[in-house]
């Protein structure tokens, strides 16, 4: 089991990310909380009451790729060192049946994938040099198959899963842990207009599942765990059947 003294949560202003910040701070971890909405970050920090002093807010847009190395250096200096980095930022704009929208696809690639690479490349170099650290990427069950609902979103999560696997294959030999977490549906602002979703969980439950995988150093963790057998079945459905379903 790994323990953490300091952490960075990227995408910390709502949903799963705000619960990650809250749980880490309450466990005594000093957390750098990043997202665009400074006011929401401040709300997350202030809500912690006595534990608010453990959270530092850094308003940041992950698509401002050029600013990442300097911001990461600044956070490392402010925190002393960084044990855990969670890349949680993500967007999933609604895509209608029959809609093929490059702008929406571009936005998802920019945040869900390129933002992850912009952050996790310098994080990987830092942790490789220190021979220590844990990287967690929040992928999704949505990345396990290319489904009809939102092709761009499925693509970004599949690519993120592969990128994280490649980082793991580079970094394990240097004592760095790379954890891919694939949540199923979680009740957050991202999913609020999607109607009834299967096995929907609350964001605090998702956050504790993610942190359990981070501490255990899981390779690929499903949250909740029931999604693993479900996705194993879904992944095995042949295309000639899958393309006729509404999954
Ligand atoms: N909800 C689900 O069912 C579900 C399932 C599987 C995986 N996930 C993944 O879990 C992660 C968190 O999602 P959520 O459901 O908690 O959604 P959410 O409440 O909408 O949170 C998304 C977070 O990403 C941040 N973000 C978005 N664009 C950003 C940008 N350009 N720069 C910096 N931060 C940005 C948002 O902050 P600002 O808007 O303040 O920038 C917010 O903190 C995402 O990666 C999502 O794909 C969600």
GROMACS .gro file of C-alpha atoms and ligand atoms in nm:
model
  295
    1UNK     CA    1   0.000   0.000   0.000
    2UNK     CA    2   0.135   0.340  -0.096
    3UNK     CA    3   0.089   0.649   0.117
    4UNK     CA    4   0.093   1.005  -0.013
    5UNK     CA    5   0.194   1.331   0.152
    6UNK     CA    6   0.141   1.560  -0.148
    7UNK     CA    7  -0.081   1.540  -0.455
    8UNK     CA    8  -0.191   1.731  -0.764
    9UNK     CA    9  -0.549   1.690  -0.885
   10UNK     CA   10  -0.604   1.828  -1.236
   11UNK     CA   11  -0.975   1.886  -1.294
   12UNK     CA   12  -1.059   1.955  -0.930
   13UNK     CA   13  -1.350   2.201  -0.940
   14UNK     CA   14  -1.651   1.968  -0.960
   15UNK     CA   15  -1.778   1.610  -0.968
   16UNK     CA   16  -1.520   1.336  -0.909
   17UNK     CA   17  -1.227   1.581  -0.889
   18UNK     CA   18  -1.372   1.785  -0.605
   19UNK     CA   19  -1.437   1.463  -0.409
   20UNK     CA   20  -1.078   1.352  -0.469
   21UNK     CA   21  -0.950   1.682  -0.327
   22UNK     CA   22  -1.182   1.658  -0.027
   23UNK     CA   23  -1.089   1.298   0.056
   24UNK     CA   24  -0.715   1.353   0.013
   25UNK     CA   25  -0.715   1.669   0.227
   26UNK     CA   26  -0.915   1.497   0.502
   27UNK     CA   27  -0.656   1.216   0.503
   28UNK     CA   28  -0.383   1.472   0.570
   29UNK     CA   29  -0.248   1.504   0.214
   30UNK     CA   30  -0.145   1.850   0.090
   31UNK     CA   31  -0.325   1.899  -0.243
   32UNK     CA   32  -0.271   2.130  -0.540
   33UNK     CA   33  -0.617   2.169  -0.698
   34UNK     CA   34  -0.630   2.274  -1.065
   35UNK     CA   35  -0.915   2.371  -1.299
   36UNK     CA   36  -1.031   2.675  -1.494
   37UNK     CA   37  -1.299   2.803  -1.253
   38UNK     CA   38  -1.112   2.978  -0.972
   39UNK     CA   39  -1.433   3.042  -0.778
   40UNK     CA   40  -1.528   2.673  -0.778
   41UNK     CA   41  -1.178   2.572  -0.665
   42UNK     CA   42  -1.206   2.823  -0.382
   43UNK     CA   43  -1.548   2.678  -0.287
   44UNK     CA   44  -1.399   2.325  -0.271
   45UNK     CA   45  -1.115   2.457  -0.055
   46UNK     CA   46  -1.337   2.663   0.179
   47UNK     CA   47  -1.587   2.375   0.228
   48UNK     CA   48  -1.308   2.176   0.394
   49UNK     CA   49  -1.320   2.398   0.703
   50UNK     CA   50  -1.039   2.295   0.937
   51UNK     CA   51  -0.867   2.102   0.655
   52UNK     CA   52  -0.881   2.393   0.405
   53UNK     CA   53  -0.518   2.482   0.476
   54UNK     CA   54  -0.411   2.159   0.304
   55UNK     CA   55  -0.548   2.275  -0.034
   56UNK     CA   56  -0.378   2.522  -0.269
   57UNK     CA   57  -0.576   2.642  -0.570
   58UNK     CA   58  -0.416   2.699  -0.911
   59UNK     CA   59  -0.661   2.826  -1.175
   60UNK     CA   60  -0.545   2.672  -1.504
   61UNK     CA   61  -0.676   2.571  -1.846
   62UNK     CA   62  -0.517   2.238  -1.950
   63UNK     CA   63  -0.536   2.345  -2.317
   64UNK     CA   64  -0.282   2.619  -2.238
   65UNK     CA   65  -0.017   2.352  -2.297
   66UNK     CA   66   0.279   2.592  -2.306
   67UNK     CA   67   0.213   2.704  -1.948
   68UNK     CA   68   0.225   2.351  -1.800
   69UNK     CA   69   0.601   2.301  -1.735
   70UNK     CA   70   0.636   2.631  -1.545
   71UNK     CA   71   0.318   2.569  -1.346
   72UNK     CA   72   0.430   2.216  -1.258
   73UNK     CA   73   0.769   2.351  -1.143
   74UNK     CA   74   0.592   2.613  -0.932
   75UNK     CA   75   0.369   2.353  -0.767
   76UNK     CA   76   0.668   2.124  -0.697
   77UNK     CA   77   0.838   2.420  -0.527
   78UNK     CA   78   0.524   2.515  -0.328
   79UNK     CA   79   0.461   2.155  -0.213
   80UNK     CA   80   0.828   2.062  -0.166
   81UNK     CA   81   0.779   1.745  -0.371
   82UNK     CA   82   0.490   1.565  -0.543
   83UNK     CA   83   0.400   1.201  -0.462
   84UNK     CA   84   0.072   1.162  -0.653
   85UNK     CA   85  -0.066   1.323  -0.970
   86UNK     CA   86  -0.424   1.253  -1.079
   87UNK     CA   87  -0.523   1.363  -1.431
   88UNK     CA   88  -0.901   1.388  -1.401
   89UNK     CA   89  -0.988   1.681  -1.632
   90UNK     CA   90  -1.237   1.581  -1.896
   91UNK     CA   91  -1.521   1.705  -2.113
   92UNK     CA   92  -1.803   1.519  -2.284
   93UNK     CA   93  -2.030   1.755  -2.479
   94UNK     CA   94  -2.366   1.611  -2.579
   95UNK     CA   95  -2.355   1.462  -2.930
   96UNK     CA   96  -2.685   1.388  -3.100
   97UNK     CA   97  -2.763   1.082  -3.311
   98UNK     CA   98  -2.643   1.166  -3.663
   99UNK     CA   99  -2.424   1.457  -3.545
  100UNK     CA  100  -2.064   1.459  -3.670
  101UNK     CA  101  -1.913   1.765  -3.506
  102UNK     CA  102  -1.542   1.834  -3.540
  103UNK     CA  103  -1.545   2.123  -3.293
  104UNK     CA  104  -1.676   1.898  -3.017
  105UNK     CA  105  -1.431   1.620  -3.110
  106UNK     CA  106  -1.148   1.874  -3.109
  107UNK     CA  107  -1.244   1.999  -2.763
  108UNK     CA  108  -1.249   1.643  -2.624
  109UNK     CA  109  -0.912   1.555  -2.776
  110UNK     CA  110  -0.767   1.887  -2.649
  111UNK     CA  111  -0.874   1.832  -2.287
  112UNK     CA  112  -0.910   1.455  -2.237
  113UNK     CA  113  -0.599   1.348  -2.430
  114UNK     CA  114  -0.361   1.634  -2.517
  115UNK     CA  115  -0.407   1.795  -2.174
  116UNK     CA  116  -0.315   1.461  -2.017
  117UNK     CA  117  -0.001   1.435  -2.232
  118UNK     CA  118   0.096   1.800  -2.164
  119UNK     CA  119   0.079   1.728  -1.789
  120UNK     CA  120   0.191   1.369  -1.757
  121UNK     CA  121   0.501   1.400  -1.977
  122UNK     CA  122   0.675   1.644  -1.738
  123UNK     CA  123   0.532   1.456  -1.439
  124UNK     CA  124   0.677   1.130  -1.578
  125UNK     CA  125   1.021   1.290  -1.627
  126UNK     CA  126   1.011   1.430  -1.270
  127UNK     CA  127   0.908   1.096  -1.116
  128UNK     CA  128   1.152   0.897  -1.329
  129UNK     CA  129   1.435   1.120  -1.202
  130UNK     CA  130   1.317   1.078  -0.841
  131UNK     CA  131   1.266   0.701  -0.884
  132UNK     CA  132   0.931   0.739  -0.705
  133UNK     CA  133   0.575   0.856  -0.746
  134UNK     CA  134   0.227   0.758  -0.859
  135UNK     CA  135   0.042   0.878  -1.169
  136UNK     CA  136  -0.333   0.815  -1.194
  137UNK     CA  137  -0.526   0.877  -1.515
  138UNK     CA  138  -0.906   0.883  -1.510
  139UNK     CA  139  -1.006   0.699  -1.823
  140UNK     CA  140  -1.350   0.535  -1.856
  141UNK     CA  141  -1.535   0.218  -1.942
  142UNK     CA  142  -1.625   0.430  -2.247
  143UNK     CA  143  -1.274   0.370  -2.380
  144UNK     CA  144  -1.310  -0.009  -2.390
  145UNK     CA  145  -1.514  -0.012  -2.712
  146UNK     CA  146  -1.593   0.237  -2.987
  147UNK     CA  147  -1.963   0.286  -2.926
  148UNK     CA  148  -2.214   0.476  -3.134
  149UNK     CA  149  -2.317   0.741  -2.879
  150UNK     CA  150  -2.017   0.975  -2.878
  151UNK     CA  151  -1.735   0.858  -3.108
  152UNK     CA  152  -1.498   1.140  -3.008
  153UNK     CA  153  -1.532   1.073  -2.633
  154UNK     CA  154  -1.477   0.696  -2.672
  155UNK     CA  155  -1.170   0.769  -2.883
  156UNK     CA  156  -1.012   1.004  -2.628
  157UNK     CA  157  -1.060   0.756  -2.344
  158UNK     CA  158  -0.924   0.462  -2.548
  159UNK     CA  159  -0.621   0.673  -2.643
  160UNK     CA  160  -0.572   0.784  -2.282
  161UNK     CA  161  -0.580   0.419  -2.168
  162UNK     CA  162  -0.311   0.329  -2.424
  163UNK     CA  163  -0.098   0.632  -2.338
  164UNK     CA  164  -0.111   0.539  -1.968
  165UNK     CA  165  -0.019   0.178  -2.046
  166UNK     CA  166   0.285   0.299  -2.241
  167UNK     CA  167   0.387   0.531  -1.955
  168UNK     CA  168   0.356   0.236  -1.716
  169UNK     CA  169   0.577   0.023  -1.939
  170UNK     CA  170   0.840   0.297  -1.936
  171UNK     CA  171   0.821   0.394  -1.571
  172UNK     CA  172   0.772   0.073  -1.371
  173UNK     CA  173   1.146  -0.004  -1.396
  174UNK     CA  174   1.217   0.332  -1.227
  175UNK     CA  175   0.988   0.263  -0.932
  176UNK     CA  176   0.705   0.485  -1.062
  177UNK     CA  177   0.347   0.352  -1.050
  178UNK     CA  178   0.098   0.434  -1.327
  179UNK     CA  179  -0.266   0.355  -1.252
  180UNK     CA  180  -0.548   0.362  -1.506
  181UNK     CA  181  -0.894   0.397  -1.354
  182UNK     CA  182  -1.206   0.327  -1.557
  183UNK     CA  183  -1.520   0.445  -1.381
  184UNK     CA  184  -1.865   0.353  -1.506
  185UNK     CA  185  -2.138   0.621  -1.491
  186UNK     CA  186  -2.101   0.870  -1.205
  187UNK     CA  187  -2.362   1.131  -1.102
  188UNK     CA  188  -2.174   1.455  -1.183
  189UNK     CA  189  -2.240   1.769  -1.392
  190UNK     CA  190  -2.099   1.570  -1.690
  191UNK     CA  191  -2.383   1.315  -1.680
  192UNK     CA  192  -2.669   1.519  -1.533
  193UNK     CA  193  -2.863   1.546  -1.862
  194UNK     CA  194  -2.809   1.187  -1.979
  195UNK     CA  195  -3.120   1.032  -1.819
  196UNK     CA  196  -3.111   0.697  -1.645
  197UNK     CA  197  -2.765   0.540  -1.650
  198UNK     CA  198  -2.672   0.183  -1.551
  199UNK     CA  199  -2.502   0.122  -1.213
  200UNK     CA  200  -2.483   0.498  -1.148
  201UNK     CA  201  -2.269   0.583  -0.843
  202UNK     CA  202  -2.214   0.905  -0.649
  203UNK     CA  203  -1.888   1.099  -0.704
  204UNK     CA  204  -1.764   1.044  -0.347
  205UNK     CA  205  -1.793   0.667  -0.403
  206UNK     CA  206  -1.604   0.701  -0.732
  207UNK     CA  207  -1.333   0.909  -0.560
  208UNK     CA  208  -1.280   0.656  -0.281
  209UNK     CA  209  -1.259   0.376  -0.541
  210UNK     CA  210  -1.001   0.577  -0.739
  211UNK     CA  211  -0.791   0.646  -0.429
  212UNK     CA  212  -0.807   0.278  -0.328
  213UNK     CA  213  -0.662   0.188  -0.670
  214UNK     CA  214  -0.397   0.462  -0.633
  215UNK     CA  215  -0.288   0.326  -0.295
  216UNK     CA  216  -0.290  -0.034  -0.419
  217UNK     CA  217  -0.094   0.061  -0.732
  218UNK     CA  218  -0.350  -0.118  -0.952
  219UNK     CA  219  -0.267  -0.152  -1.319
  220UNK     CA  220  -0.623  -0.099  -1.447
  221UNK     CA  221  -0.899  -0.052  -1.193
  222UNK     CA  222  -1.271  -0.047  -1.268
  223UNK     CA  223  -1.499   0.160  -1.041
  224UNK     CA  224  -1.713  -0.009  -0.925
  225UNK     CA  225  -1.536  -0.344  -0.971
  226UNK     CA  226  -1.846  -0.501  -1.129
  227UNK     CA  227  -1.760  -0.318  -1.451
  228UNK     CA  228  -1.462  -0.547  -1.509
  229UNK     CA  229  -1.666  -0.863  -1.586
  230UNK     CA  230  -1.926  -0.653  -1.771
  231UNK     CA  231  -1.664  -0.493  -1.995
  232UNK     CA  232  -1.491  -0.828  -2.049
  233UNK     CA  233  -1.818  -0.956  -2.196
  234UNK     CA  234  -1.880  -0.637  -2.396
  235UNK     CA  235  -1.524  -0.644  -2.535
  236UNK     CA  236  -1.579  -1.000  -2.655
  237UNK     CA  237  -1.895  -0.923  -2.855
  238UNK     CA  238  -1.806  -0.959  -3.224
  239UNK     CA  239  -1.845  -0.651  -3.442
  240UNK     CA  240  -2.115  -0.805  -3.663
  241UNK     CA  241  -2.337  -0.824  -3.352
  242UNK     CA  242  -2.207  -0.512  -3.170
  243UNK     CA  243  -2.281  -0.277  -3.458
  244UNK     CA  244  -2.648  -0.377  -3.446
  245UNK     CA  245  -2.688  -0.304  -3.074
  246UNK     CA  246  -2.760   0.020  -2.889
  247UNK     CA  247  -2.494  -0.040  -2.623
  248LIG     N1  248  -1.923   1.117  -1.481
  248LIG     C1  249  -1.904   0.999  -1.536
  248LIG     O1  250  -1.997   0.919  -1.555
  248LIG     C2  251  -1.764   0.954  -1.574
  248LIG     C3  252  -1.742   0.818  -1.602
  248LIG     C4  253  -1.614   0.777  -1.639
  248LIG     C5  254  -1.511   0.870  -1.645
  248LIG     N2  255  -1.536   1.001  -1.616
  248LIG     C6  256  -1.424   1.093  -1.624
  248LIG     O2  257  -1.402   1.147  -1.497
  248LIG     C7  258  -1.342   1.276  -1.507
  248LIG     C8  259  -1.418   1.376  -1.421
  248LIG     O3  260  -1.548   1.392  -1.475
  248LIG     P1  261  -1.675   1.435  -1.390
  248LIG     O4  262  -1.782   1.338  -1.423
  248LIG     O5  263  -1.638   1.460  -1.249
  248LIG     O6  264  -1.714   1.570  -1.466
  248LIG     P2  265  -1.720   1.722  -1.424
  248LIG     O7  266  -1.790   1.739  -1.294
  248LIG     O8  267  -1.771   1.793  -1.543
  248LIG     O9  268  -1.566   1.760  -1.398
  248LIG     C9  269  -1.475   1.783  -1.502
  248LIG    C10  270  -1.353   1.853  -1.443
  248LIG    O10  271  -1.261   1.876  -1.553
  248LIG    C11  272  -1.223   2.012  -1.548
  248LIG     N3  273  -1.190   2.063  -1.681
  248LIG    C12  274  -1.264   2.055  -1.795
  248LIG     N4  275  -1.204   2.122  -1.894
  248LIG    C13  276  -1.088   2.172  -1.842
  248LIG    C14  277  -0.983   2.253  -1.893
  248LIG     N5  278  -0.983   2.296  -2.021
  248LIG     N6  279  -0.881   2.287  -1.810
  248LIG    C15  280  -0.880   2.246  -1.682
  248LIG     N7  281  -0.975   2.169  -1.627
  248LIG    C16  282  -1.079   2.134  -1.707
  248LIG    C17  283  -1.344   2.086  -1.491
  248LIG    O11  284  -1.305   2.209  -1.435
  248LIG     P3  285  -1.333   2.355  -1.500
  248LIG    O12  286  -1.459   2.347  -1.581
  248LIG    O13  287  -1.343   2.445  -1.380
  248LIG    O14  288  -1.213   2.384  -1.582
  248LIG    C18  289  -1.388   1.989  -1.383
  248LIG    O15  290  -1.313   2.011  -1.266
  248LIG    C19  291  -1.342   1.309  -1.658
  248LIG    O16  292  -1.216   1.278  -1.712
  248LIG    C20  293  -1.446   1.213  -1.713
  248LIG    O17  294  -1.424   1.187  -1.849
  248LIG    C21  295  -1.659   1.045  -1.579
   0.00000   0.00000   0.00000
